[in-house]
XYZ file of C-alpha atoms in Angstrom:
490
model
C 69.941 55.867 122.127
C 73.668 56.747 121.979
C 74.379 60.340 122.644
C 76.154 60.819 119.232
C 73.069 59.841 117.283
C 70.264 62.346 116.880
C 66.936 61.625 115.223
C 65.140 64.585 113.822
C 62.180 65.131 111.498
C 62.194 67.391 108.466
C 59.612 67.984 105.906
C 61.012 65.073 103.802
C 60.691 62.666 106.750
C 63.077 61.261 109.444
C 66.876 61.556 109.120
C 69.639 60.299 111.308
C 72.781 62.114 111.840
C 75.931 60.508 113.428
C 78.657 62.865 114.501
C 81.082 63.416 117.228
C 78.571 65.558 119.268
C 75.093 66.839 119.239
C 76.012 70.443 118.140
C 77.742 69.232 115.087
C 74.862 66.972 114.266
C 72.431 69.685 114.459
C 74.601 72.011 112.285
C 74.896 69.276 109.773
C 71.130 68.692 109.766
C 70.354 72.373 109.226
C 72.919 72.593 106.448
C 71.330 69.732 104.800
C 67.818 71.233 105.134
C 69.121 74.495 103.679
C 70.695 72.765 100.705
C 67.518 70.949 100.114
C 65.473 74.050 100.360
C 67.664 75.760 97.883
C 67.564 72.883 95.522
C 63.895 72.794 95.635
C 63.731 76.482 94.963
C 66.223 76.478 92.051
C 65.317 73.026 90.607
C 64.254 73.386 86.802
C 61.739 70.559 87.406
C 58.133 71.457 88.231
C 56.930 70.297 91.580
C 54.171 67.827 90.925
C 54.212 65.829 94.153
C 50.824 65.499 95.769
C 49.054 67.062 92.889
C 46.116 65.218 91.423
C 46.233 64.196 87.757
C 42.474 64.992 87.416
C 41.958 68.127 85.548
C 39.492 70.804 86.692
C 36.549 71.490 84.336
C 38.184 74.902 83.313
C 41.617 73.489 82.928
C 41.712 74.321 79.257
C 41.663 78.017 80.213
C 44.969 77.441 82.097
C 46.372 75.685 79.144
C 45.174 78.509 76.759
C 46.682 81.112 79.027
C 50.033 79.147 78.945
C 50.127 78.765 75.281
C 49.211 82.337 74.797
C 52.219 83.284 76.950
C 54.348 81.120 74.737
C 53.056 83.038 71.657
C 54.014 86.299 73.345
C 57.512 84.892 73.806
C 57.871 83.816 70.188
C 56.476 87.140 68.886
C 58.846 89.294 71.094
C 61.992 87.240 70.004
C 60.952 87.401 66.359
C 60.675 91.165 66.517
C 63.826 91.504 68.682
C 66.130 89.331 66.446
C 64.948 90.506 62.965
C 65.763 93.858 61.206
C 63.121 96.561 60.701
C 62.128 95.558 57.166
C 61.474 91.970 58.328
C 59.549 93.087 61.323
C 57.218 95.037 58.989
C 56.504 91.905 56.999
C 55.951 89.843 60.165
C 53.301 92.237 61.232
C 51.655 92.583 57.809
C 49.552 90.347 55.750
C 50.703 87.635 53.339
C 51.957 89.230 50.198
C 51.912 92.711 51.585
C 53.931 94.990 49.140
C 54.545 91.965 47.110
C 56.492 90.107 49.787
C 54.905 86.672 50.325
C 56.479 84.971 53.345
C 55.338 81.560 54.916
C 55.251 83.167 58.405
C 52.636 85.741 57.074
C 50.235 83.265 55.831
C 46.706 83.312 57.354
C 46.272 81.068 60.374
C 50.093 80.247 60.345
C 50.941 83.770 61.149
C 49.515 83.340 64.674
C 52.391 81.193 65.470
C 54.858 83.885 64.543
C 52.892 87.041 65.195
C 50.332 85.944 67.840
C 51.358 88.139 70.806
C 48.671 90.782 70.440
C 46.093 88.084 69.883
C 47.502 86.302 73.031
C 47.111 89.530 75.145
C 43.403 90.020 74.124
C 42.844 86.319 75.044
C 44.573 86.897 78.463
C 41.974 89.596 79.156
C 38.895 87.507 78.243
C 40.198 84.723 80.358
C 40.700 87.096 83.304
C 37.186 88.244 82.896
C 35.945 84.733 82.900
C 37.956 83.453 85.839
C 37.441 86.642 87.981
C 33.732 86.387 87.504
C 33.172 82.673 87.920
C 32.556 82.660 91.615
C 30.490 85.961 91.802
C 28.352 84.792 88.785
C 27.778 81.454 90.609
C 26.683 83.422 93.758
C 24.507 85.789 91.757
C 22.673 82.911 90.002
C 22.084 81.132 93.255
C 20.827 84.413 94.844
C 23.442 84.205 97.666
C 23.896 88.168 98.073
C 25.583 87.848 101.502
C 28.430 85.597 100.252
C 28.632 87.717 97.076
C 29.527 90.835 99.068
C 32.220 89.061 100.989
C 33.668 87.365 97.835
C 33.880 90.789 95.972
C 35.387 92.484 98.979
C 38.014 89.760 99.329
C 38.746 89.641 95.635
C 39.188 93.409 95.217
C 41.322 93.608 98.509
C 43.680 90.897 97.126
C 43.835 91.927 93.407
C 46.411 94.796 93.486
C 48.843 92.788 95.633
C 48.453 89.632 93.598
C 49.357 91.494 90.383
C 52.013 93.818 91.604
C 54.143 91.976 94.083
C 55.625 89.893 91.302
C 56.166 92.935 89.151
C 57.727 94.935 91.922
C 60.112 92.245 93.007
C 61.225 91.045 89.538
C 61.903 94.541 88.252
C 63.872 95.360 91.384
C 66.047 92.247 90.995
C 66.643 93.064 87.294
C 67.508 96.604 87.988
C 70.175 95.673 90.768
C 71.470 92.845 88.753
C 72.178 94.833 85.567
C 73.652 97.662 87.624
C 75.884 95.699 89.953
C 77.304 93.563 87.027
C 77.442 96.506 84.703
C 75.441 94.763 82.004
C 74.329 96.997 79.100
C 70.542 96.780 78.406
C 69.039 98.752 75.571
C 65.872 99.923 77.280
C 67.799 101.208 80.385
C 69.795 104.361 81.012
C 72.441 103.763 83.602
C 72.391 106.094 86.678
C 75.460 107.667 88.178
C 75.192 105.493 91.246
C 73.265 102.472 92.703
C 71.322 104.703 94.970
C 70.328 106.940 92.112
C 69.323 103.839 90.161
C 67.145 102.628 92.990
C 65.488 105.986 93.295
C 64.732 106.103 89.553
C 63.292 102.571 89.638
C 61.136 103.596 92.720
C 59.782 106.689 90.932
C 58.950 104.624 87.778
C 57.313 101.735 89.778
C 55.182 103.953 92.165
C 53.741 105.954 89.195
C 53.338 102.661 87.157
C 51.358 101.029 89.975
C 48.858 103.800 90.253
C 46.224 102.815 87.694
C 44.309 106.180 87.782
C 47.285 108.137 86.544
C 46.198 110.866 84.043
C 49.076 109.917 81.627
C 50.245 106.575 80.157
C 53.222 105.191 82.163
C 55.910 102.991 80.597
C 58.073 100.875 82.818
C 61.505 101.099 81.396
C 62.712 98.066 83.547
C 60.197 95.839 81.647
C 58.151 97.694 79.215
C 56.264 94.382 78.138
C 54.424 94.831 81.427
C 52.076 97.506 80.186
C 49.340 95.109 80.410
C 49.363 94.670 84.242
C 47.738 98.151 84.856
C 45.227 97.261 82.154
C 44.630 94.003 84.039
C 44.043 95.865 87.217
C 41.558 98.373 85.549
C 39.722 95.419 83.829
C 39.450 93.537 87.223
C 37.771 96.496 88.796
C 35.392 96.665 85.728
C 34.417 93.056 86.464
C 33.909 93.380 90.213
C 31.909 96.639 89.670
C 29.779 95.091 87.078
C 29.089 91.980 89.045
C 27.993 94.120 92.079
C 25.874 96.445 89.810
C 24.087 93.570 88.085
C 23.767 91.438 91.208
C 19.874 91.976 91.780
C 18.955 92.016 88.076
C 16.950 89.461 86.534
C 18.835 86.836 84.250
C 17.683 88.281 81.061
C 18.319 91.965 82.277
C 21.834 90.882 83.485
C 22.712 89.328 80.130
C 21.523 92.249 78.186
C 23.376 94.783 80.448
C 26.588 92.946 79.821
C 25.984 93.015 76.096
C 25.316 96.648 76.435
C 28.460 97.306 78.376
C 30.474 95.751 75.826
C 28.849 97.733 72.988
C 29.428 100.883 74.992
C 33.225 100.149 75.457
C 33.703 99.181 71.766
C 31.445 101.550 69.840
C 31.030 104.594 72.029
C 34.349 104.973 73.846
C 37.810 103.638 73.287
C 37.481 100.826 76.042
C 38.393 97.841 74.110
C 40.283 96.176 77.093
C 37.299 96.777 79.389
C 35.091 95.126 76.732
C 37.361 92.007 76.699
C 36.880 91.575 80.443
C 33.171 92.030 80.292
C 33.016 89.523 77.425
C 34.859 87.000 79.648
C 32.284 87.774 82.371
C 29.450 87.123 79.876
C 30.854 83.754 78.625
C 31.265 82.614 82.254
C 27.671 83.845 82.951
C 26.230 81.911 79.887
C 28.259 78.740 80.459
C 27.100 78.438 84.106
C 23.570 78.954 83.066
C 24.040 76.306 80.405
C 25.273 73.829 82.940
C 22.063 74.127 84.944
C 19.803 74.292 81.830
C 18.713 77.871 82.590
C 19.589 79.545 79.348
C 17.219 81.960 77.737
C 15.034 80.482 74.869
C 17.102 82.244 72.296
C 20.064 80.145 73.091
C 17.967 76.927 73.332
C 16.840 77.527 69.708
C 20.538 77.565 68.661
C 21.458 74.419 70.363
C 20.869 72.198 67.268
C 23.496 74.386 65.435
C 25.916 74.567 68.342
C 28.863 72.709 66.672
C 28.521 74.606 63.352
C 28.439 77.934 65.182
C 31.466 76.951 67.325
C 33.557 75.806 64.429
C 32.718 79.014 62.632
C 33.599 80.999 65.634
C 36.960 79.142 65.978
C 38.096 79.709 62.351
C 36.937 83.289 62.214
C 38.913 83.820 65.525
C 41.936 82.289 63.871
C 41.644 84.643 60.834
C 40.969 87.777 62.896
C 43.660 87.020 65.253
C 46.339 87.369 62.621
C 45.353 90.987 61.954
C 48.190 93.055 60.635
C 49.504 95.080 63.428
C 52.539 97.281 62.136
C 50.198 100.424 62.199
C 47.335 101.643 64.293
C 45.978 103.466 61.199
C 42.971 101.889 59.514
C 44.217 103.305 56.179
C 47.316 101.288 56.506
C 45.233 98.090 57.256
C 43.508 98.549 53.961
C 46.777 98.110 52.073
C 47.053 94.421 53.476
C 45.521 91.772 51.230
C 42.373 90.284 52.611
C 41.689 93.203 54.890
C 40.397 95.955 52.825
C 36.666 95.326 53.205
C 36.930 94.231 56.806
C 38.526 97.509 57.582
C 35.359 99.222 57.155
C 33.773 97.397 59.952
C 35.978 99.176 62.543
C 34.123 101.465 64.929
C 34.941 105.187 64.961
C 35.611 105.065 68.666
C 38.665 102.663 68.612
C 41.967 104.384 67.876
C 44.134 101.235 67.350
C 42.454 99.241 64.732
C 43.944 95.905 65.702
C 42.189 95.904 69.062
C 38.785 96.152 67.463
C 39.282 92.924 65.456
C 41.178 91.230 68.372
C 38.202 91.716 70.676
C 35.891 89.546 68.349
C 38.830 86.952 67.732
C 39.588 86.490 71.347
C 35.834 86.270 72.473
C 35.046 83.851 69.677
C 38.203 81.697 70.569
C 37.421 81.465 74.359
C 33.683 80.789 73.660
C 34.416 78.042 71.067
C 37.196 75.912 72.611
C 35.103 74.129 75.327
C 32.810 72.803 72.674
C 35.329 71.697 70.222
C 36.874 68.562 71.714
C 40.231 68.184 69.905
C 41.091 71.831 70.548
C 40.113 71.639 74.220
C 42.108 68.377 74.700
C 45.193 70.236 73.177
C 45.040 72.964 75.848
C 44.730 70.299 78.472
C 47.968 68.634 77.510
C 50.860 68.547 79.895
C 52.843 71.201 78.173
C 49.931 73.533 78.087
C 48.956 73.010 81.554
C 52.577 73.517 82.806
C 52.933 76.680 80.758
C 49.559 77.850 82.312
C 51.048 77.277 85.865
C 54.184 79.498 85.093
C 52.525 81.764 82.533
C 52.574 84.892 84.682
C 56.221 84.414 85.712
C 57.125 83.515 82.144
C 55.569 86.841 80.973
C 57.532 88.621 83.569
C 61.033 87.140 82.763
C 61.015 86.698 79.132
C 61.737 90.409 78.361
C 64.772 90.702 80.645
C 66.234 87.526 79.136
C 65.886 88.959 75.641
C 67.637 92.141 76.671
C 70.507 90.506 78.504
C 71.249 86.991 77.069
C 69.162 87.234 73.891
C 70.665 90.481 72.585
C 74.157 89.005 73.023
C 73.334 85.621 71.374
C 71.660 87.197 68.516
C 74.619 89.546 67.768
C 76.972 86.519 68.173
C 75.248 84.446 65.478
C 74.908 87.350 62.960
C 71.714 89.219 63.859
C 73.466 92.588 64.293
C 71.765 96.006 64.425
C 73.312 99.352 65.085
C 72.682 99.226 68.790
C 74.414 95.830 69.025
C 77.476 97.106 66.899
C 77.806 100.185 69.159
C 77.290 98.572 72.447
C 78.258 95.046 72.111
C 81.064 95.073 69.479
C 82.797 92.038 71.283
C 79.732 89.887 70.542
C 79.048 90.610 67.079
C 79.555 87.652 64.734
C 81.717 85.757 66.992
C 79.905 82.517 65.773
C 77.991 83.682 62.685
C 75.490 81.280 61.359
C 73.729 81.281 58.050
C 70.213 82.721 57.777
C 68.861 79.645 55.893
C 65.383 78.733 56.198
C 62.013 80.450 55.961
C 61.748 83.939 57.631
C 61.115 83.303 61.330
C 62.703 79.945 61.209
C 66.201 80.646 60.226
C 68.987 78.453 61.508
C 70.535 81.395 63.261
C 67.229 82.202 64.998
C 66.517 78.752 66.025
C 69.995 77.879 67.444
C 69.904 80.609 70.139
C 66.528 79.145 71.348
C 68.484 76.158 72.516
C 69.708 78.362 75.258
C 67.159 81.197 75.576
C 64.079 78.942 75.928
C 65.241 76.591 78.585
C 66.684 79.687 80.464
C 63.500 81.509 80.342
C 61.429 78.388 81.426
C 63.847 77.955 84.397
C 63.650 81.435 85.522
C 59.887 81.416 85.258
C 59.752 78.273 87.391
C 61.834 80.056 89.985
C 59.898 83.259 89.952
C 56.682 81.281 90.237
C 57.888 79.557 93.343
C 59.522 82.691 94.880
C 57.064 85.395 94.042
C 54.080 84.361 91.924
C 52.604 81.533 94.343
C 53.492 83.698 97.359
C 51.600 86.694 95.813
C 48.503 84.479 95.961
C 48.951 83.109 99.384
C 50.080 86.434 101.077
C 47.029 88.527 100.164
C 44.698 85.750 101.309
C 46.511 85.649 104.646
C 46.468 89.309 104.865
C 42.739 89.532 104.185
C 41.836 87.084 106.803
C 44.240 88.707 109.258
C 42.581 92.179 108.731
C 39.002 91.220 108.729
C 37.041 90.980 111.990
C 33.576 89.987 110.801
C 32.563 86.442 111.844
C 29.801 86.410 109.144
C 29.907 87.592 105.537
C 28.934 91.213 105.186
C 25.436 91.735 103.523
C 24.874 93.846 100.523
C 22.971 97.122 101.244
C 19.129 96.812 100.822
């Protein structure tokens, strides 16, 4: 081989570099690899090479989570763009106070106002997914592996949830400060050091889930659900451990009792959602092995009727008006007066009482209704499911930076935009023609905002979300010394 030709291998295969000397060839090769790596990181296209097209049995849950994240995106953009009176009618029933908007119609309203329903669904899905393996081990009686599984899951959970949160909020904080970008939720500090210290104080309090007061993360206040996710995860792991040695019927009744405790005795609606996901997972695994209690077997002939009713009831309840936590305000909404009397005394915010039943019925019904399940198995929903956590993390910062300015530019101005972004107000004013929620001046900014959010979500998925799964797994394996799974205490 001539001295000026060097053959090297990279992750993409073999490449030849001809140059005037070996050193420059190596430098060229490294530069090429660096460019390729950066492109793979920043490319807007999802990586599908080597992935099987065969869907997992629970792929519909990934698609449901992805579509729910998309509903959160739509909901937050609708509320951020529109003026206060319009926000009231978005979050109220059809013909509330005499205003009858298409976006407020039953069932339709979920597409415009489905963010709360989506969050409740997130929690049920989490309870289902987190309990799948533990339930499988409990049903098989493998107590030793159950202890190791729960220990590993609990070890990894905090890191998996908070690594993406910490990294993305830090980048957002530095980015807005260094480039002097005005953002409504943030108060600018006197120096970058002071800004970092303020961020640190907020994040370290926010990540402590046993804090005695509610913490709001000003760098991304949409992430209030992450500590709730961590609390619910602990409930699932603890319940799985507590019920591990119970008989089948006792375990099912205890889960039902736990949901009743969280919904009707204390204000623990989010815990009830996680336990409900656990219950659905338990029942479906028993059904797959024909080990359901006789009660369920008696209902088998009516399964499709029951599931369709659950689905449509879920769609109705999922659109509950949410402009107020007060049950008296709910009674002013057409179609909700009599339903409002069903709310338990223990739940403070009325919407979460009804969203509990909506989300549970939805997750329970989807796998049994073919056309609905197939929708959540489509390529779009599956892709959204893969990037859903990152999409949830970045959509708020995009709204507050790019979105605020674009909405001001096309004519959606409010006092804070006129005061702080006067150079953006009405520079390309568009008519507000079209039904509320689908105005031309609302849809046009989405040509930029939606692709930008999807692209950033793809990058965050590669940089922080996927590593936040792999790193805790590596750390757990690196810090454990037992060669065999630890057994549960007798």
